[in-house]
Amino acid sequence: MKAIVRRALFVAGMGLVVIGASVGANAQAPAEIAQRQELMKANGGAMRTLTPMVRGEAPWNAQAAGQAAAKLQEDAVRAKALFPAGTGPDKGQTAALPAIWERKAEFDGMFDKQAQAAANLVRLASANDEAGFKAAFPAVGQTCGGCHTPFRKPN
Ligand code: HEC
């Protein structure tokens, strides 16, 4: 009987150690990891606004299209600061691959491409150039996939 109780306490204690360790790891993870994941989610949100419009599954709305494109432009500029050295997969829960810090200039260049392609969409939306916007849209999507393939761990 005593042995069973001791064993149960031991198992419960080990559980607390494991929980303690994982809480500790998350608390110490650099803030940039959560910040960039939030930013990327917002990128996804902007694409979900634009894609149905471009496909003709939602009505063209120049104002909403311009806002979503502006968000993509702004995020591409902001994102560059959210991948400092020391925020890789050894530092927290992140899908960012170590290749980012081995080829940082190439990686940052892809955010520049996203910013440029998105700025072009902003311009087309403010001119209410629906056809031009739809023709230019794939260039933005390519910048997402173009970076995720080499630099993000697949799900
Ligand atoms: C220059 C590289 C780069 C570009 C450009 C880029 N991403 Fe990402 N994206 C990443 C990396 C790296 C991660 C993993 C971040 C992490 O886990 O720390 C990521 C993660 C994501 C995620 C998952 C976020 C989460 O954790 O839930 C989404 C969604 C996403 N990106 C959407 C987009 C969209 C949409 C675009 C284009 C408009 C885009 N990204 C452009 C590099 C990029």
GROMACS .gro file of C-alpha atoms and ligand atoms in nm:
model
  198
    1MET     CA    1   0.000   0.000   0.000
    2LYS     CA    2   0.267   0.252   0.102
    3ALA     CA    3   0.474   0.161  -0.203
    4ILE     CA    4   0.178   0.234  -0.431
    5VAL     CA    5   0.121   0.575  -0.272
    6ARG     CA    6   0.489   0.659  -0.300
    7ARG     CA    7   0.487   0.551  -0.664
    8ALA     CA    8   0.179   0.763  -0.738
    9LEU     CA    9   0.342   1.066  -0.577
   10PHE     CA   10   0.656   1.005  -0.779
   11VAL     CA   11   0.461   0.987  -1.108
   12ALA     CA   12   0.263   1.302  -1.017
   13GLY     CA   13   0.587   1.477  -0.927
   14MET     CA   14   0.744   1.387  -1.261
   15GLY     CA   15   0.439   1.529  -1.436
   16LEU     CA   16   0.489   1.861  -1.258
   17VAL     CA   17   0.856   1.866  -1.356
   18VAL     CA   18   0.762   1.813  -1.721
   19ILE     CA   19   0.491   2.084  -1.708
   20GLY     CA   20   0.732   2.318  -1.531
   21ALA     CA   21   0.998   2.264  -1.796
   22SER     CA   22   0.766   2.334  -2.089
   23VAL     CA   23   0.616   2.647  -1.926
   24GLY     CA   24   0.972   2.766  -1.865
   25ALA     CA   25   1.068   2.712  -2.230
   26ASN     CA   26   0.766   2.909  -2.358
   27ALA     CA   27   0.822   3.191  -2.111
   28GLN     CA   28   1.180   3.227  -2.233
   29ALA     CA   29   1.099   3.210  -2.605
   30PRO     CA   30   1.186   3.539  -2.779
   31ALA     CA   31   0.879   3.764  -2.823
   32GLU     CA   32   0.952   3.796  -3.196
   33ILE     CA   33   0.839   3.438  -3.257
   34ALA     CA   34   0.480   3.504  -3.146
   35GLN     CA   35   0.483   3.848  -3.309
   36ARG     CA   36   0.585   3.717  -3.650
   37GLN     CA   37   0.337   3.429  -3.628
   38GLU     CA   38   0.061   3.684  -3.560
   39LEU     CA   39   0.183   3.896  -3.852
   40MET     CA   40   0.184   3.594  -4.085
   41LYS     CA   41  -0.170   3.505  -3.975
   42ALA     CA   42  -0.273   3.858  -4.073
   43ASN     CA   43  -0.106   3.799  -4.413
   44GLY     CA   44  -0.324   3.492  -4.447
   45GLY     CA   45  -0.631   3.700  -4.354
   46ALA     CA   46  -0.553   3.960  -4.621
   47MET     CA   47  -0.512   3.685  -4.881
   48ARG     CA   48  -0.849   3.538  -4.778
   49THR     CA   49  -1.008   3.878  -4.846
   50LEU     CA   50  -0.840   3.916  -5.184
   51THR     CA   51  -0.849   3.567  -5.334
   52PRO     CA   52  -1.230   3.534  -5.373
   53MET     CA   53  -1.245   3.886  -5.520
   54VAL     CA   54  -0.976   3.807  -5.773
   55ARG     CA   55  -1.146   3.480  -5.865
   56GLY     CA   56  -1.481   3.655  -5.911
   57GLU     CA   57  -1.636   3.461  -5.622
   58ALA     CA   58  -1.687   3.788  -5.431
   59PRO     CA   59  -1.779   4.127  -5.578
   60TRP     CA   60  -1.493   4.364  -5.665
   61ASN     CA   61  -1.449   4.623  -5.390
   62ALA     CA   62  -1.164   4.861  -5.467
   63GLN     CA   63  -1.154   5.000  -5.114
   64ALA     CA   64  -1.139   4.662  -4.940
   65ALA     CA   65  -0.885   4.537  -5.195
   66GLY     CA   66  -0.668   4.842  -5.138
   67GLN     CA   67  -0.683   4.801  -4.761
   68ALA     CA   68  -0.585   4.433  -4.776
   69ALA     CA   69  -0.301   4.510  -5.017
   70ALA     CA   70  -0.179   4.792  -4.793
   71LYS     CA   71  -0.176   4.549  -4.500
   72LEU     CA   72   0.039   4.307  -4.702
   73GLN     CA   73   0.278   4.587  -4.790
   74GLU     CA   74   0.306   4.714  -4.433
   75ASP     CA   75   0.353   4.362  -4.293
   76ALA     CA   76   0.631   4.283  -4.539
   77VAL     CA   77   0.820   4.588  -4.418
   78ARG     CA   78   0.755   4.511  -4.050
   79ALA     CA   79   0.836   4.137  -4.082
   80LYS     CA   80   1.204   4.193  -4.152
   81ALA     CA   81   1.265   4.305  -3.795
   82LEU     CA   82   1.093   3.997  -3.649
   83PHE     CA   83   1.358   3.743  -3.748
   84PRO     CA   84   1.663   3.856  -3.549
   85ALA     CA   85   1.945   3.610  -3.480
   86GLY     CA   86   1.869   3.388  -3.183
   87THR     CA   87   1.500   3.329  -3.263
   88GLY     CA   88   1.539   2.997  -3.443
   89PRO     CA   89   1.390   2.654  -3.367
   90ASP     CA   90   1.642   2.599  -3.086
   91LYS     CA   91   1.486   2.896  -2.900
   92GLY     CA   92   1.112   2.821  -2.916
   93GLN     CA   93   0.817   2.678  -3.104
   94THR     CA   94   0.872   2.809  -3.455
   95ALA     CA   95   0.845   2.684  -3.810
   96ALA     CA   96   1.129   2.915  -3.914
   97LEU     CA   97   1.414   2.707  -4.059
   98PRO     CA   98   1.784   2.769  -3.972
   99ALA     CA   99   1.840   2.846  -4.345
  100ILE     CA  100   1.693   3.193  -4.273
  101TRP     CA  101   1.999   3.294  -4.075
  102GLU     CA  102   2.239   3.124  -4.318
  103ARG     CA  103   2.095   3.321  -4.613
  104LYS     CA  104   1.950   3.627  -4.439
  105ALA     CA  105   1.998   3.867  -4.732
  106GLU     CA  106   1.809   3.636  -4.968
  107PHE     CA  107   1.534   3.593  -4.706
  108ASP     CA  108   1.496   3.968  -4.646
  109GLY     CA  109   1.496   4.024  -5.022
  110MET     CA  110   1.180   3.816  -5.043
  111PHE     CA  111   1.004   4.051  -4.801
  112ASP     CA  112   1.113   4.338  -5.028
  113LYS     CA  113   0.953   4.156  -5.321
  114GLN     CA  114   0.631   4.111  -5.126
  115ALA     CA  115   0.631   4.481  -5.034
  116GLN     CA  116   0.685   4.584  -5.398
  117ALA     CA  117   0.420   4.350  -5.537
  118ALA     CA  118   0.173   4.465  -5.269
  119ALA     CA  119   0.251   4.833  -5.334
  120ASN     CA  120   0.167   4.773  -5.699
  121LEU     CA  121  -0.171   4.631  -5.590
  122VAL     CA  122  -0.235   4.933  -5.367
  123ARG     CA  123  -0.174   5.160  -5.667
  124LEU     CA  124  -0.407   4.956  -5.893
  125ALA     CA  125  -0.682   4.948  -5.629
  126SER     CA  126  -0.670   5.323  -5.578
  127ALA     CA  127  -0.701   5.366  -5.957
  128ASN     CA  128  -0.997   5.125  -5.937
  129ASP     CA  129  -0.822   4.918  -6.206
  130GLU     CA  130  -0.998   4.587  -6.143
  131ALA     CA  131  -0.850   4.404  -6.442
  132GLY     CA  132  -0.501   4.529  -6.366
  133PHE     CA  133  -0.534   4.430  -6.001
  134LYS     CA  134  -0.651   4.080  -6.089
  135ALA     CA  135  -0.366   4.036  -6.337
  136ALA     CA  136  -0.106   4.155  -6.085
  137PHE     CA  137  -0.238   3.958  -5.788
  138PRO     CA  138  -0.057   3.625  -5.852
  139ALA     CA  139   0.279   3.801  -5.817
  140VAL     CA  140   0.198   3.860  -5.448
  141GLY     CA  141   0.092   3.501  -5.385
  142GLN     CA  142   0.418   3.382  -5.540
  143THR     CA  143   0.617   3.578  -5.285
  144CYS     CA  144   0.445   3.385  -5.001
  145GLY     CA  145   0.513   3.041  -5.143
  146GLY     CA  146   0.852   3.147  -5.275
  147CYS     CA  147   0.967   3.208  -4.920
  148HIS     CA  148   0.779   2.932  -4.738
  149THR     CA  149   0.923   2.656  -4.956
  150PRO     CA  150   1.289   2.716  -4.871
  151PHE     CA  151   1.254   2.886  -4.533
  152ARG     CA  152   0.958   2.740  -4.344
  153LYS     CA  153   0.920   2.393  -4.197
  154PRO     CA  154   0.626   2.220  -4.368
  155ASN     CA  155   0.333   2.126  -4.140
  156HEC     C1  156   1.048   3.614  -4.661
  156HEC     C2  157   0.976   3.498  -4.614
  156HEC     C3  158   0.826   3.495  -4.604
  156HEC     C4  159   0.732   3.559  -4.682
  156HEC     C5  160   0.754   3.653  -4.800
  156HEC     C6  161   0.603   3.518  -4.633
  156HEC     N1  162   0.618   3.432  -4.527
  156HEC    FE1  163   0.468   3.344  -4.420
  156HEC     N2  164   0.606   3.256  -4.297
  156HEC     C7  165   0.743   3.266  -4.310
  156HEC     C8  166   0.808   3.196  -4.201
  156HEC     C9  167   0.957   3.182  -4.180
  156HEC    C10  168   0.704   3.143  -4.120
  156HEC    C11  169   0.720   3.065  -3.989
  156HEC    C12  170   0.720   3.165  -3.873
  156HEC    C13  171   0.743   3.102  -3.736
  156HEC     O1  172   0.682   2.997  -3.706
  156HEC     O2  173   0.820   3.161  -3.658
  156HEC    C14  174   0.578   3.181  -4.186
  156HEC    C15  175   0.451   3.146  -4.139
  156HEC    C16  176   0.333   3.174  -4.203
  156HEC    C17  177   0.200   3.133  -4.158
  156HEC    C18  178   0.172   3.049  -4.034
  156HEC    C19  179   0.157   3.140  -3.914
  156HEC    C20  180   0.127   3.064  -3.784
  156HEC     O3  181   0.224   3.038  -3.708
  156HEC     O4  182   0.011   3.031  -3.762
  156HEC    C21  183   0.109   3.185  -4.246
  156HEC    C22  184  -0.044   3.170  -4.243
  156HEC    C23  185   0.181   3.259  -4.346
  156HEC     N3  186   0.318   3.251  -4.318
  156HEC    C24  187   0.124   3.326  -4.452
  156HEC    C25  188   0.194   3.405  -4.545
  156HEC    C26  189   0.133   3.475  -4.656
  156HEC    C27  190  -0.015   3.471  -4.694
  156HEC    C28  191   0.234   3.540  -4.721
  156HEC    C29  192   0.228   3.627  -4.844
  156HEC    C30  193   0.136   3.735  -4.849
  156HEC    C31  194   0.359   3.510  -4.650
  156HEC     N4  195   0.330   3.429  -4.544
  156HEC    C32  196   0.482   3.560  -4.686
  156HEC    C33  197   0.811   3.332  -4.410
  156HEC    C34  198   0.752   3.414  -4.507
   0.00000   0.00000   0.00000
